[in-house]
Rosetta silent file (secondary structure, phi, psi, omega in degrees, C-alpha in Angstrom):
SEQUENCE: XXXXXXXXXXXXXXXXXXXXXXXXXX
SCORE:     score description
SCORE:     0.000 S_00000001
   1 L     0.000   18.896 -179.618   31.998   22.446   99.880 S_00000001
   2 L   -99.750  125.816  179.764   32.217   23.149   96.175 S_00000001
   3 L   -76.487   30.239 -179.491   33.651   26.534   95.126 S_00000001
   4 L   -89.187  -16.038 -179.224   31.296   26.493   92.138 S_00000001
   5 L   -71.671  -39.116 -178.730   28.808   28.786   93.878 S_00000001
   6 L   -68.981  149.193  178.654   31.248   31.674   93.931 S_00000001
   7 L   -66.835  122.334 -178.736   31.672   33.664   90.708 S_00000001
   8 L   -69.239  142.361  175.488   34.651   32.286   88.835 S_00000001
   9 L   -61.150  -29.586  178.391   37.399   34.748   87.850 S_00000001
  10 L  -126.582  116.198 -176.103   37.190   33.139   84.416 S_00000001
  11 L   -62.113  108.461  178.044   33.727   32.155   83.204 S_00000001
  12 L   -75.007  159.838  179.451   34.008   28.392   82.523 S_00000001
  13 L   -59.882  135.238  179.676   31.901   26.698   79.872 S_00000001
  14 H   -56.892  -38.525 -179.454   28.391   26.078   81.119 S_00000001
  15 H   -60.552  -47.102 -178.543   28.643   22.543   79.777 S_00000001
  16 H   -64.751  -42.002 -179.311   31.779   21.855   81.753 S_00000001
  17 H   -60.367  -45.811 -179.494   30.332   23.473   84.847 S_00000001
  18 H   -60.415  -42.138 -178.741   27.191   21.360   84.589 S_00000001
  19 H   -61.869  -45.321 -179.374   29.300   18.244   84.147 S_00000001
  20 H   -64.178  -40.995 -179.946   31.369   19.047   87.241 S_00000001
  21 H   -61.067  -44.210 -179.758   28.218   19.828   89.192 S_00000001
  22 H   -61.496  -42.413 -179.164   26.711   16.492   88.183 S_00000001
  23 H   -60.556  -38.865 -178.624   29.886   14.716   89.217 S_00000001
  24 H   -72.538  -40.558 -177.657   29.708   16.377   92.626 S_00000001
  25 H   -72.227  -24.899 -178.087   25.999   15.725   93.105 S_00000001
  26 L   -56.553    0.000    0.000   26.422   12.106   92.047 S_00000001
């Protein structure tokens, strides 16, 4: 249910994206 799969209109920092992904997977 995370809208991280879709291509963001503004490419976010990979580091930040990874961090958010980790937070969600946690």
